[in-house]
Amino acid sequence: GQQVMQIPQYQHVQEGEDFTTYCNSSTTLSNIQWYKQRPGGHPVFLIQLVKSGEVKKQKRLTFQFGEAKKNSSLHITATQTTDVGTYFCVGGFQKLVFGTGTRLLVSP
Amino acid sequence: EAGVAQSPRYKIIEKRQSVAFWCNPISGHATLYWYQQILGQGPKLLIQFQNNGVVDDSQLPKDRFSAERLKGVDSTLKIQPAKLEDSAVYLCASSLVGGRSTDTQYFGPGTRLTVL
């Protein structure tokens, strides 16, 4: 079946450092969504990318969809403690498939 | 706008017992999803309803799990009998239309199940 892998599995940064998580699919995606899950919380929708090569920004967050529509990345500039949580990419096939997630820890 | 409601928030049972979870989606949302999230993993889709029909239940362990969505609104997920490996957070989500990979899913707070 379709699989969506994310790397790294876990990253610990100092506040102010940048962070990037990468998402890779075994097959071409129709779209990709990103969700954030705070510790003890539930996934919350961040953004959706549909077009090949698309780049979207939300304040310090930059999302990119690969040209081949098989990979995506989320980059956070100058992390803050409020960025702590697990970031999931969700691959759009005929249905949505959650990636393995990247857990981000930010130390003040 | 009220979000997705779930109850109970926490449940502790012994193995071989039964348990049921309840979900009330956002008003007007046609599609409802049940996910199982084991600690440290991403959510795994158990079942997807569109209105009151099942769209996808390919990952639902049907020998012990069952789900229904009466009248296309509320839904219940039941486990009977529970096993130790069922310990997880059970998340309910809803989306406005459903059936499309571009739909945004809105998640409830989840029910944390511990099986002893």
mmCIF file with all atom_site columns, C-alpha atoms in Angstrom:
data_model
loop_
_atom_site.group_PDB
_atom_site.id
_atom_site.type_symbol
_atom_site.label_atom_id
_atom_site.label_alt_id
_atom_site.label_comp_id
_atom_site.label_asym_id
_atom_site.label_entity_id
_atom_site.label_seq_id
_atom_site.pdbx_PDB_ins_code
_atom_site.Cartn_x
_atom_site.Cartn_y
_atom_site.Cartn_z
_atom_site.occupancy
_atom_site.B_iso_or_equiv
_atom_site.pdbx_formal_charge
_atom_site.auth_seq_id
_atom_site.auth_comp_id
_atom_site.auth_asym_id
_atom_site.auth_atom_id
_atom_site.pdbx_PDB_model_num
ATOM 1   C CA . GLY A 1 1   ? 0.000   0.000  0.000  1.00 0.00 ? 1   GLY A CA 1
ATOM 2   C CA . GLN A 1 2   ? 0.931   3.643  -0.106 1.00 0.00 ? 2   GLN A CA 1
ATOM 3   C CA . GLN A 1 3   ? 3.530   4.712  2.414  1.00 0.00 ? 3   GLN A CA 1
ATOM 4   C CA . VAL A 1 4   ? 4.653   8.149  3.509  1.00 0.00 ? 4   VAL A CA 1
ATOM 5   C CA . MET A 1 5   ? 7.933   8.371  5.381  1.00 0.00 ? 5   MET A CA 1
ATOM 6   C CA . GLN A 1 6   ? 9.302   11.354 7.257  1.00 0.00 ? 6   GLN A CA 1
ATOM 7   C CA . ILE A 1 7   ? 12.809  12.220 8.398  1.00 0.00 ? 7   ILE A CA 1
ATOM 8   C CA . PRO A 1 8   ? 14.115  12.896 10.897 1.00 0.00 ? 8   PRO A CA 1
ATOM 9   C CA . GLN A 1 9   ? 12.015  10.962 13.362 1.00 0.00 ? 9   GLN A CA 1
ATOM 10  C CA . TYR A 1 10  ? 13.022  13.354 16.128 1.00 0.00 ? 10  TYR A CA 1
ATOM 11  C CA . GLN A 1 11  ? 14.922  16.633 16.398 1.00 0.00 ? 11  GLN A CA 1
ATOM 12  C CA . HIS A 1 12  ? 15.945  18.710 19.369 1.00 0.00 ? 12  HIS A CA 1
ATOM 13  C CA . VAL A 1 13  ? 16.968  22.326 18.651 1.00 0.00 ? 13  VAL A CA 1
ATOM 14  C CA . GLN A 1 14  ? 17.804  25.440 20.616 1.00 0.00 ? 14  GLN A CA 1
ATOM 15  C CA . GLU A 1 15  ? 15.312  28.274 20.372 1.00 0.00 ? 15  GLU A CA 1
ATOM 16  C CA . GLY A 1 16  ? 16.233  30.456 17.399 1.00 0.00 ? 16  GLY A CA 1
ATOM 17  C CA . GLU A 1 17  ? 17.690  27.625 15.309 1.00 0.00 ? 17  GLU A CA 1
ATOM 18  C CA . ASP A 1 18  ? 16.056  26.521 12.079 1.00 0.00 ? 18  ASP A CA 1
ATOM 19  C CA . PHE A 1 19  ? 14.291  23.186 11.604 1.00 0.00 ? 19  PHE A CA 1
ATOM 20  C CA . THR A 1 20  ? 13.368  21.147 8.542  1.00 0.00 ? 20  THR A CA 1
ATOM 21  C CA . THR A 1 21  ? 11.379  17.950 8.182  1.00 0.00 ? 21  THR A CA 1
ATOM 22  C CA . TYR A 1 22  ? 11.218  15.965 4.949  1.00 0.00 ? 22  TYR A CA 1
ATOM 23  C CA . CYS A 1 23  ? 8.387   13.830 3.678  1.00 0.00 ? 23  CYS A CA 1
ATOM 24  C CA . ASN A 1 24  ? 8.735   11.140 1.003  1.00 0.00 ? 24  ASN A CA 1
ATOM 25  C CA . SER A 1 25  ? 6.114   9.055  -0.739 1.00 0.00 ? 25  SER A CA 1
ATOM 26  C CA . SER A 1 26  ? 6.579   5.781  -2.545 1.00 0.00 ? 26  SER A CA 1
ATOM 27  C CA . THR A 1 27  ? 4.145   6.904  -5.239 1.00 0.00 ? 27  THR A CA 1
ATOM 28  C CA . THR A 1 28  ? 3.032   10.168 -6.817 1.00 0.00 ? 28  THR A CA 1
ATOM 29  C CA . LEU A 1 29  ? 0.689   12.230 -4.688 1.00 0.00 ? 29  LEU A CA 1
ATOM 30  C CA . SER A 1 30  ? -2.311  14.231 -5.807 1.00 0.00 ? 30  SER A CA 1
ATOM 31  C CA . ASN A 1 31  ? -1.693  16.667 -2.967 1.00 0.00 ? 31  ASN A CA 1
ATOM 32  C CA . ILE A 1 32  ? -0.065  16.884 0.437  1.00 0.00 ? 32  ILE A CA 1
ATOM 33  C CA . GLN A 1 33  ? -1.296  18.269 3.732  1.00 0.00 ? 33  GLN A CA 1
ATOM 34  C CA . TRP A 1 34  ? 0.639   19.163 6.863  1.00 0.00 ? 34  TRP A CA 1
ATOM 35  C CA . TYR A 1 35  ? -0.703  18.805 10.402 1.00 0.00 ? 35  TYR A CA 1
ATOM 36  C CA . LYS A 1 36  ? 0.775   19.717 13.784 1.00 0.00 ? 36  LYS A CA 1
ATOM 37  C CA . GLN A 1 37  ? 0.085   17.765 16.944 1.00 0.00 ? 37  GLN A CA 1
ATOM 38  C CA . ARG A 1 38  ? 1.075   19.335 20.249 1.00 0.00 ? 38  ARG A CA 1
ATOM 39  C CA . PRO A 1 39  ? 2.045   16.964 23.098 1.00 0.00 ? 39  PRO A CA 1
ATOM 40  C CA . GLY A 1 40  ? -1.158  15.458 24.465 1.00 0.00 ? 40  GLY A CA 1
ATOM 41  C CA . GLY A 1 41  ? -3.204  17.148 21.758 1.00 0.00 ? 41  GLY A CA 1
ATOM 42  C CA . HIS A 1 42  ? -4.804  16.234 18.488 1.00 0.00 ? 42  HIS A CA 1
ATOM 43  C CA . PRO A 1 43  ? -3.639  16.912 14.915 1.00 0.00 ? 43  PRO A CA 1
ATOM 44  C CA . VAL A 1 44  ? -4.424  20.395 13.643 1.00 0.00 ? 44  VAL A CA 1
ATOM 45  C CA . PHE A 1 45  ? -4.413  21.258 9.947  1.00 0.00 ? 45  PHE A CA 1
ATOM 46  C CA . LEU A 1 46  ? -1.681  23.651 8.851  1.00 0.00 ? 46  LEU A CA 1
ATOM 47  C CA . ILE A 1 47  ? -1.713  23.795 5.069  1.00 0.00 ? 47  ILE A CA 1
ATOM 48  C CA . GLN A 1 48  ? -2.305  21.963 1.806  1.00 0.00 ? 48  GLN A CA 1
ATOM 49  C CA . LEU A 1 49  ? -0.139  21.900 -1.322 1.00 0.00 ? 49  LEU A CA 1
ATOM 50  C CA . VAL A 1 50  ? -1.550  20.752 -4.646 1.00 0.00 ? 50  VAL A CA 1
ATOM 51  C CA . LYS A 1 51  ? 0.643   21.965 -7.499 1.00 0.00 ? 51  LYS A CA 1
ATOM 52  C CA . SER A 1 52  ? 4.003   20.552 -8.555 1.00 0.00 ? 52  SER A CA 1
ATOM 53  C CA . GLY A 1 53  ? 6.827   22.720 -7.165 1.00 0.00 ? 53  GLY A CA 1
ATOM 54  C CA . GLU A 1 54  ? 4.427   24.757 -5.047 1.00 0.00 ? 54  GLU A CA 1
ATOM 55  C CA . VAL A 1 55  ? 5.842   26.822 -2.179 1.00 0.00 ? 55  VAL A CA 1
ATOM 56  C CA . LYS A 1 56  ? 3.676   28.370 0.535  1.00 0.00 ? 56  LYS A CA 1
ATOM 57  C CA . LYS A 1 57  ? 4.614   30.420 3.569  1.00 0.00 ? 57  LYS A CA 1
ATOM 58  C CA . GLN A 1 58  ? 2.919   30.958 6.895  1.00 0.00 ? 58  GLN A CA 1
ATOM 59  C CA . LYS A 1 59  ? 4.938   33.456 8.960  1.00 0.00 ? 59  LYS A CA 1
ATOM 60  C CA . ARG A 1 60  ? 8.084   31.483 9.918  1.00 0.00 ? 60  ARG A CA 1
ATOM 61  C CA . LEU A 1 61  ? 6.909   28.245 8.256  1.00 0.00 ? 61  LEU A CA 1
ATOM 62  C CA . THR A 1 62  ? 7.748   27.433 4.620  1.00 0.00 ? 62  THR A CA 1
ATOM 63  C CA . PHE A 1 63  ? 6.147   24.463 2.898  1.00 0.00 ? 63  PHE A CA 1
ATOM 64  C CA . GLN A 1 64  ? 7.355   23.006 -0.380 1.00 0.00 ? 64  GLN A CA 1
ATOM 65  C CA . PHE A 1 65  ? 5.945   20.345 -2.717 1.00 0.00 ? 65  PHE A CA 1
ATOM 66  C CA . GLY A 1 66  ? 8.432   18.566 -4.968 1.00 0.00 ? 66  GLY A CA 1
ATOM 67  C CA . GLU A 1 67  ? 8.408   18.829 -8.746 1.00 0.00 ? 67  GLU A CA 1
ATOM 68  C CA . ALA A 1 68  ? 7.618   15.134 -9.080 1.00 0.00 ? 68  ALA A CA 1
ATOM 69  C CA . LYS A 1 69  ? 4.907   15.380 -6.393 1.00 0.00 ? 69  LYS A CA 1
ATOM 70  C CA . LYS A 1 70  ? 6.521   12.579 -4.406 1.00 0.00 ? 70  LYS A CA 1
ATOM 71  C CA . ASN A 1 71  ? 8.136   14.621 -1.654 1.00 0.00 ? 71  ASN A CA 1
ATOM 72  C CA . SER A 1 72  ? 7.578   17.674 0.485  1.00 0.00 ? 72  SER A CA 1
ATOM 73  C CA . SER A 1 73  ? 9.317   19.673 3.174  1.00 0.00 ? 73  SER A CA 1
ATOM 74  C CA . LEU A 1 74  ? 8.447   21.939 6.069  1.00 0.00 ? 74  LEU A CA 1
ATOM 75  C CA . HIS A 1 75  ? 11.038  24.485 7.173  1.00 0.00 ? 75  HIS A CA 1
ATOM 76  C CA . ILE A 1 76  ? 10.700  26.560 10.328 1.00 0.00 ? 76  ILE A CA 1
ATOM 77  C CA . THR A 1 77  ? 12.906  29.640 10.594 1.00 0.00 ? 77  THR A CA 1
ATOM 78  C CA . ALA A 1 78  ? 14.069  30.731 14.049 1.00 0.00 ? 78  ALA A CA 1
ATOM 79  C CA . THR A 1 79  ? 12.156  28.180 16.088 1.00 0.00 ? 79  THR A CA 1
ATOM 80  C CA . GLN A 1 80  ? 10.250  29.187 19.195 1.00 0.00 ? 80  GLN A CA 1
ATOM 81  C CA . THR A 1 81  ? 9.165   27.055 22.154 1.00 0.00 ? 81  THR A CA 1
ATOM 82  C CA . THR A 1 82  ? 5.615   27.236 20.830 1.00 0.00 ? 82  THR A CA 1
ATOM 83  C CA . ASP A 1 83  ? 6.741   25.203 17.807 1.00 0.00 ? 83  ASP A CA 1
ATOM 84  C CA . VAL A 1 84  ? 7.136   22.092 19.981 1.00 0.00 ? 84  VAL A CA 1
ATOM 85  C CA . GLY A 1 85  ? 5.092   19.146 18.744 1.00 0.00 ? 85  GLY A CA 1
ATOM 86  C CA . THR A 1 86  ? 4.952   16.456 16.103 1.00 0.00 ? 86  THR A CA 1
ATOM 87  C CA . TYR A 1 87  ? 4.598   17.475 12.482 1.00 0.00 ? 87  TYR A CA 1
ATOM 88  C CA . PHE A 1 88  ? 2.840   15.063 10.145 1.00 0.00 ? 88  PHE A CA 1
ATOM 89  C CA . CYS A 1 89  ? 2.671   15.214 6.401  1.00 0.00 ? 89  CYS A CA 1
ATOM 90  C CA . VAL A 1 90  ? -0.409  13.532 5.004  1.00 0.00 ? 90  VAL A CA 1
ATOM 91  C CA . GLY A 1 91  ? -0.179  12.201 1.502  1.00 0.00 ? 91  GLY A CA 1
ATOM 92  C CA . GLY A 1 92  ? -3.135  12.487 -0.802 1.00 0.00 ? 92  GLY A CA 1
ATOM 93  C CA . PHE A 1 93  ? -3.757  9.364  -2.816 1.00 0.00 ? 93  PHE A CA 1
ATOM 94  C CA . GLN A 1 94  ? -7.291  8.150  -3.261 1.00 0.00 ? 94  GLN A CA 1
ATOM 95  C CA . LYS A 1 95  ? -7.406  8.695  0.467  1.00 0.00 ? 95  LYS A CA 1
ATOM 96  C CA . LEU A 1 96  ? -5.247  10.537 2.952  1.00 0.00 ? 96  LEU A CA 1
ATOM 97  C CA . VAL A 1 97  ? -2.306  8.592  4.422  1.00 0.00 ? 97  VAL A CA 1
ATOM 98  C CA . PHE A 1 98  ? -0.494  9.952  7.473  1.00 0.00 ? 98  PHE A CA 1
ATOM 99  C CA . GLY A 1 99  ? 3.279   10.065 7.448  1.00 0.00 ? 99  GLY A CA 1
ATOM 100 C CA . THR A 1 100 ? 5.390   8.707  10.269 1.00 0.00 ? 100 THR A CA 1
ATOM 101 C CA . GLY A 1 101 ? 5.827   12.164 11.818 1.00 0.00 ? 101 GLY A CA 1
ATOM 102 C CA . THR A 1 102 ? 8.749   14.265 13.066 1.00 0.00 ? 102 THR A CA 1
ATOM 103 C CA . ARG A 1 103 ? 8.817   15.179 16.712 1.00 0.00 ? 103 ARG A CA 1
ATOM 104 C CA . LEU A 1 104 ? 10.327  18.613 17.388 1.00 0.00 ? 104 LEU A CA 1
ATOM 105 C CA . LEU A 1 105 ? 11.621  19.657 20.771 1.00 0.00 ? 105 LEU A CA 1
ATOM 106 C CA . VAL A 1 106 ? 12.758  23.266 21.285 1.00 0.00 ? 106 VAL A CA 1
ATOM 107 C CA . SER A 1 107 ? 14.849  24.262 24.286 1.00 0.00 ? 107 SER A CA 1
ATOM 108 C CA . PRO A 1 108 ? 14.760  27.884 25.494 1.00 0.00 ? 108 PRO A CA 1
ATOM 109 C CA . GLU B 2 1   ? -18.474 26.843 15.403 1.00 0.00 ? 1   GLU B CA 1
ATOM 110 C CA . ALA B 2 2   ? -18.288 23.854 17.749 1.00 0.00 ? 2   ALA B CA 1
ATOM 111 C CA . GLY B 2 3   ? -15.520 21.368 17.077 1.00 0.00 ? 3   GLY B CA 1
ATOM 112 C CA . VAL B 2 4   ? -15.563 17.582 16.978 1.00 0.00 ? 4   VAL B CA 1
ATOM 113 C CA . ALA B 2 5   ? -16.690 16.187 20.326 1.00 0.00 ? 5   ALA B CA 1
ATOM 114 C CA . GLN B 2 6   ? -15.554 12.870 21.751 1.00 0.00 ? 6   GLN B CA 1
ATOM 115 C CA . SER B 2 7   ? -16.281 10.987 24.943 1.00 0.00 ? 7   SER B CA 1
ATOM 116 C CA . PRO B 2 8   ? -15.032 9.677  27.193 1.00 0.00 ? 8   PRO B CA 1
ATOM 117 C CA . ARG B 2 9   ? -11.640 11.398 27.247 1.00 0.00 ? 9   ARG B CA 1
ATOM 118 C CA . TYR B 2 10  ? -10.009 8.581  29.179 1.00 0.00 ? 10  TYR B CA 1
ATOM 119 C CA . LYS B 2 11  ? -10.889 4.936  29.729 1.00 0.00 ? 11  LYS B CA 1
ATOM 120 C CA . ILE B 2 12  ? -9.117  2.178  31.616 1.00 0.00 ? 12  ILE B CA 1
ATOM 121 C CA . ILE B 2 13  ? -10.318 -1.398 31.217 1.00 0.00 ? 13  ILE B CA 1
ATOM 122 C CA . GLU B 2 14  ? -9.000  -4.895 31.671 1.00 0.00 ? 14  GLU B CA 1
ATOM 123 C CA . LYS B 2 15  ? -8.257  -7.143 28.736 1.00 0.00 ? 15  LYS B CA 1
ATOM 124 C CA . ARG B 2 16  ? -11.214 -9.081 27.386 1.00 0.00 ? 16  ARG B CA 1
ATOM 125 C CA . GLN B 2 17  ? -13.614 -6.340 28.518 1.00 0.00 ? 17  GLN B CA 1
ATOM 126 C CA . SER B 2 18  ? -15.672 -4.265 26.097 1.00 0.00 ? 18  SER B CA 1
ATOM 127 C CA . VAL B 2 19  ? -15.489 -0.533 25.520 1.00 0.00 ? 19  VAL B CA 1
ATOM 128 C CA . ALA B 2 20  ? -17.297 2.015  23.379 1.00 0.00 ? 20  ALA B CA 1
ATOM 129 C CA . PHE B 2 21  ? -16.335 5.478  22.220 1.00 0.00 ? 21  PHE B CA 1
ATOM 130 C CA . TRP B 2 22  ? -18.637 8.203  20.979 1.00 0.00 ? 22  TRP B CA 1
ATOM 131 C CA . CYS B 2 23  ? -18.025 10.966 18.439 1.00 0.00 ? 23  CYS B CA 1
ATOM 132 C CA . ASN B 2 24  ? -20.122 13.946 17.364 1.00 0.00 ? 24  ASN B CA 1
ATOM 133 C CA . PRO B 2 25  ? -18.683 15.591 14.238 1.00 0.00 ? 25  PRO B CA 1
ATOM 134 C CA . ILE B 2 26  ? -18.873 19.227 13.242 1.00 0.00 ? 26  ILE B CA 1
ATOM 135 C CA . SER B 2 27  ? -22.409 20.088 12.200 1.00 0.00 ? 27  SER B CA 1
ATOM 136 C CA . GLY B 2 28  ? -22.940 19.594 8.486  1.00 0.00 ? 28  GLY B CA 1
ATOM 137 C CA . HIS B 2 29  ? -19.829 17.501 7.913  1.00 0.00 ? 29  HIS B CA 1
ATOM 138 C CA . ALA B 2 30  ? -20.650 14.534 5.710  1.00 0.00 ? 30  ALA B CA 1
ATOM 139 C CA . THR B 2 31  ? -17.562 12.453 6.383  1.00 0.00 ? 31  THR B CA 1
ATOM 140 C CA . LEU B 2 32  ? -16.423 10.969 9.670  1.00 0.00 ? 32  LEU B CA 1
ATOM 141 C CA . TYR B 2 33  ? -13.171 9.140  10.363 1.00 0.00 ? 33  TYR B CA 1
ATOM 142 C CA . TRP B 2 34  ? -11.951 6.982  13.235 1.00 0.00 ? 34  TRP B CA 1
ATOM 143 C CA . TYR B 2 35  ? -8.204  6.737  13.750 1.00 0.00 ? 35  TYR B CA 1
ATOM 144 C CA . GLN B 2 36  ? -6.066  4.723  16.133 1.00 0.00 ? 36  GLN B CA 1
ATOM 145 C CA . GLN B 2 37  ? -2.877  6.430  17.318 1.00 0.00 ? 37  GLN B CA 1
ATOM 146 C CA . ILE B 2 38  ? -0.448  4.276  19.230 1.00 0.00 ? 38  ILE B CA 1
ATOM 147 C CA . LEU B 2 39  ? 2.087   6.192  21.338 1.00 0.00 ? 39  LEU B CA 1
ATOM 148 C CA . GLY B 2 40  ? 4.923   7.531  19.171 1.00 0.00 ? 40  GLY B CA 1
ATOM 149 C CA . GLN B 2 41  ? 3.219   6.712  15.876 1.00 0.00 ? 41  GLN B CA 1
ATOM 150 C CA . GLY B 2 42  ? 1.083   8.541  13.356 1.00 0.00 ? 42  GLY B CA 1
ATOM 151 C CA . PRO B 2 43  ? -2.680  8.088  13.251 1.00 0.00 ? 43  PRO B CA 1
ATOM 152 C CA . LYS B 2 44  ? -3.884  4.982  11.440 1.00 0.00 ? 44  LYS B CA 1
ATOM 153 C CA . LEU B 2 45  ? -7.268  5.129  9.730  1.00 0.00 ? 45  LEU B CA 1
ATOM 154 C CA . LEU B 2 46  ? -9.646  2.486  11.065 1.00 0.00 ? 46  LEU B CA 1
ATOM 155 C CA . ILE B 2 47  ? -12.853 3.403  9.286  1.00 0.00 ? 47  ILE B CA 1
ATOM 156 C CA . GLN B 2 48  ? -14.291 6.204  7.160  1.00 0.00 ? 48  GLN B CA 1
ATOM 157 C CA . PHE B 2 49  ? -17.995 6.974  6.831  1.00 0.00 ? 49  PHE B CA 1
ATOM 158 C CA . GLN B 2 50  ? -19.594 9.217  4.248  1.00 0.00 ? 50  GLN B CA 1
ATOM 159 C CA . ASN B 2 51  ? -23.002 10.135 5.631  1.00 0.00 ? 51  ASN B CA 1
ATOM 160 C CA . ASN B 2 52  ? -24.066 6.781  7.101  1.00 0.00 ? 52  ASN B CA 1
ATOM 161 C CA . GLY B 2 53  ? -22.276 4.550  4.604  1.00 0.00 ? 53  GLY B CA 1
ATOM 162 C CA . VAL B 2 54  ? -18.846 2.961  5.040  1.00 0.00 ? 54  VAL B CA 1
ATOM 163 C CA . VAL B 2 55  ? -16.265 4.208  2.515  1.00 0.00 ? 55  VAL B CA 1
ATOM 164 C CA . ASP B 2 56  ? -13.163 2.452  3.839  1.00 0.00 ? 56  ASP B CA 1
ATOM 165 C CA . ASP B 2 57  ? -12.777 -0.069 6.647  1.00 0.00 ? 57  ASP B CA 1
ATOM 166 C CA . SER B 2 58  ? -9.826  -1.969 5.238  1.00 0.00 ? 58  SER B CA 1
ATOM 167 C CA . GLN B 2 59  ? -7.707  -1.495 8.383  1.00 0.00 ? 59  GLN B CA 1
ATOM 168 C CA . LEU B 2 60  ? -10.455 -2.181 10.919 1.00 0.00 ? 60  LEU B CA 1
ATOM 169 C CA . PRO B 2 61  ? -9.870  -5.452 12.843 1.00 0.00 ? 61  PRO B CA 1
ATOM 170 C CA . LYS B 2 62  ? -13.369 -6.666 12.250 1.00 0.00 ? 62  LYS B CA 1
ATOM 171 C CA . ASP B 2 63  ? -13.127 -9.642 14.582 1.00 0.00 ? 63  ASP B CA 1
ATOM 172 C CA . ARG B 2 64  ? -13.139 -7.278 17.558 1.00 0.00 ? 64  ARG B CA 1
ATOM 173 C CA . PHE B 2 65  ? -13.828 -3.737 16.343 1.00 0.00 ? 65  PHE B CA 1
ATOM 174 C CA . SER B 2 66  ? -17.137 -2.421 15.078 1.00 0.00 ? 66  SER B CA 1
ATOM 175 C CA . ALA B 2 67  ? -18.402 1.037  14.237 1.00 0.00 ? 67  ALA B CA 1
ATOM 176 C CA . GLU B 2 68  ? -21.647 2.601  13.222 1.00 0.00 ? 68  GLU B CA 1
ATOM 177 C CA . ARG B 2 69  ? -22.883 6.017  12.252 1.00 0.00 ? 69  ARG B CA 1
ATOM 178 C CA . LEU B 2 70  ? -26.583 6.247  12.834 1.00 0.00 ? 70  LEU B CA 1
ATOM 179 C CA . LYS B 2 71  ? -28.502 8.816  10.781 1.00 0.00 ? 71  LYS B CA 1
ATOM 180 C CA . GLY B 2 72  ? -25.246 10.076 9.311  1.00 0.00 ? 72  GLY B CA 1
ATOM 181 C CA . VAL B 2 73  ? -24.348 12.193 12.342 1.00 0.00 ? 73  VAL B CA 1
ATOM 182 C CA . ASP B 2 74  ? -22.963 10.704 15.586 1.00 0.00 ? 74  ASP B CA 1
ATOM 183 C CA . SER B 2 75  ? -20.789 7.630  15.551 1.00 0.00 ? 75  SER B CA 1
ATOM 184 C CA . THR B 2 76  ? -19.720 4.951  18.007 1.00 0.00 ? 76  THR B CA 1
ATOM 185 C CA . LEU B 2 77  ? -16.651 2.733  17.864 1.00 0.00 ? 77  LEU B CA 1
ATOM 186 C CA . LYS B 2 78  ? -16.700 -0.470 19.910 1.00 0.00 ? 78  LYS B CA 1
ATOM 187 C CA . ILE B 2 79  ? -14.000 -2.924 20.885 1.00 0.00 ? 79  ILE B CA 1
ATOM 188 C CA . GLN B 2 80  ? -15.076 -6.355 22.096 1.00 0.00 ? 80  GLN B CA 1
ATOM 189 C CA . PRO B 2 81  ? -13.066 -7.999 23.565 1.00 0.00 ? 81  PRO B CA 1
ATOM 190 C CA . ALA B 2 82  ? -10.159 -5.621 24.148 1.00 0.00 ? 82  ALA B CA 1
ATOM 191 C CA . LYS B 2 83  ? -6.530  -6.740 23.958 1.00 0.00 ? 83  LYS B CA 1
ATOM 192 C CA . LEU B 2 84  ? -3.446  -5.174 25.501 1.00 0.00 ? 84  LEU B CA 1
ATOM 193 C CA . GLU B 2 85  ? -2.301  -3.933 22.080 1.00 0.00 ? 85  GLU B CA 1
ATOM 194 C CA . ASP B 2 86  ? -5.479  -1.866 21.733 1.00 0.00 ? 86  ASP B CA 1
ATOM 195 C CA . SER B 2 87  ? -4.050  0.659  24.197 1.00 0.00 ? 87  SER B CA 1
ATOM 196 C CA . ALA B 2 88  ? -3.936  3.858  22.161 1.00 0.00 ? 88  ALA B CA 1
ATOM 197 C CA . VAL B 2 89  ? -5.625  7.185  21.569 1.00 0.00 ? 89  VAL B CA 1
ATOM 198 C CA . TYR B 2 90  ? -8.719  6.881  19.401 1.00 0.00 ? 90  TYR B CA 1
ATOM 199 C CA . LEU B 2 91  ? -9.216  10.003 17.336 1.00 0.00 ? 91  LEU B CA 1
ATOM 200 C CA . CYS B 2 92  ? -12.374 10.999 15.550 1.00 0.00 ? 92  CYS B CA 1
ATOM 201 C CA . ALA B 2 93  ? -12.219 13.487 12.687 1.00 0.00 ? 93  ALA B CA 1
ATOM 202 C CA . SER B 2 94  ? -14.714 14.974 10.274 1.00 0.00 ? 94  SER B CA 1
ATOM 203 C CA . SER B 2 95  ? -14.570 16.752 6.950  1.00 0.00 ? 95  SER B CA 1
ATOM 204 C CA . LEU B 2 96  ? -17.113 18.800 5.072  1.00 0.00 ? 96  LEU B CA 1
ATOM 205 C CA . VAL B 2 97  ? -17.519 16.689 1.970  1.00 0.00 ? 97  VAL B CA 1
ATOM 206 C CA . GLY B 2 98  ? -15.179 13.728 2.087  1.00 0.00 ? 98  GLY B CA 1
ATOM 207 C CA . GLY B 2 99  ? -14.215 11.219 -0.525 1.00 0.00 ? 99  GLY B CA 1
ATOM 208 C CA . ARG B 2 100 ? -11.509 13.516 -1.840 1.00 0.00 ? 100 ARG B CA 1
ATOM 209 C CA . SER B 2 101 ? -7.874  13.609 -0.831 1.00 0.00 ? 101 SER B CA 1
ATOM 210 C CA . THR B 2 102 ? -8.005  17.424 -0.684 1.00 0.00 ? 102 THR B CA 1
ATOM 211 C CA . ASP B 2 103 ? -10.478 17.535 2.198  1.00 0.00 ? 103 ASP B CA 1
ATOM 212 C CA . THR B 2 104 ? -9.308  19.117 5.435  1.00 0.00 ? 104 THR B CA 1
ATOM 213 C CA . GLN B 2 105 ? -9.903  16.939 8.453  1.00 0.00 ? 105 GLN B CA 1
ATOM 214 C CA . TYR B 2 106 ? -10.869 18.424 11.822 1.00 0.00 ? 106 TYR B CA 1
ATOM 215 C CA . PHE B 2 107 ? -9.928  16.258 14.757 1.00 0.00 ? 107 PHE B CA 1
ATOM 216 C CA . GLY B 2 108 ? -11.551 15.794 18.121 1.00 0.00 ? 108 GLY B CA 1
ATOM 217 C CA . PRO B 2 109 ? -9.563  15.655 21.385 1.00 0.00 ? 109 PRO B CA 1
ATOM 218 C CA . GLY B 2 110 ? -9.407  11.848 21.313 1.00 0.00 ? 110 GLY B CA 1
ATOM 219 C CA . THR B 2 111 ? -10.106 9.096  23.815 1.00 0.00 ? 111 THR B CA 1
ATOM 220 C CA . ARG B 2 112 ? -7.077  7.635  25.561 1.00 0.00 ? 112 ARG B CA 1
ATOM 221 C CA . LEU B 2 113 ? -7.668  3.909  26.135 1.00 0.00 ? 113 LEU B CA 1
ATOM 222 C CA . THR B 2 114 ? -5.526  1.881  28.514 1.00 0.00 ? 114 THR B CA 1
ATOM 223 C CA . VAL B 2 115 ? -6.003  -1.886 28.526 1.00 0.00 ? 115 VAL B CA 1
ATOM 224 C CA . LEU B 2 116 ? -4.548  -3.641 31.583 1.00 0.00 ? 116 LEU B CA 1
#
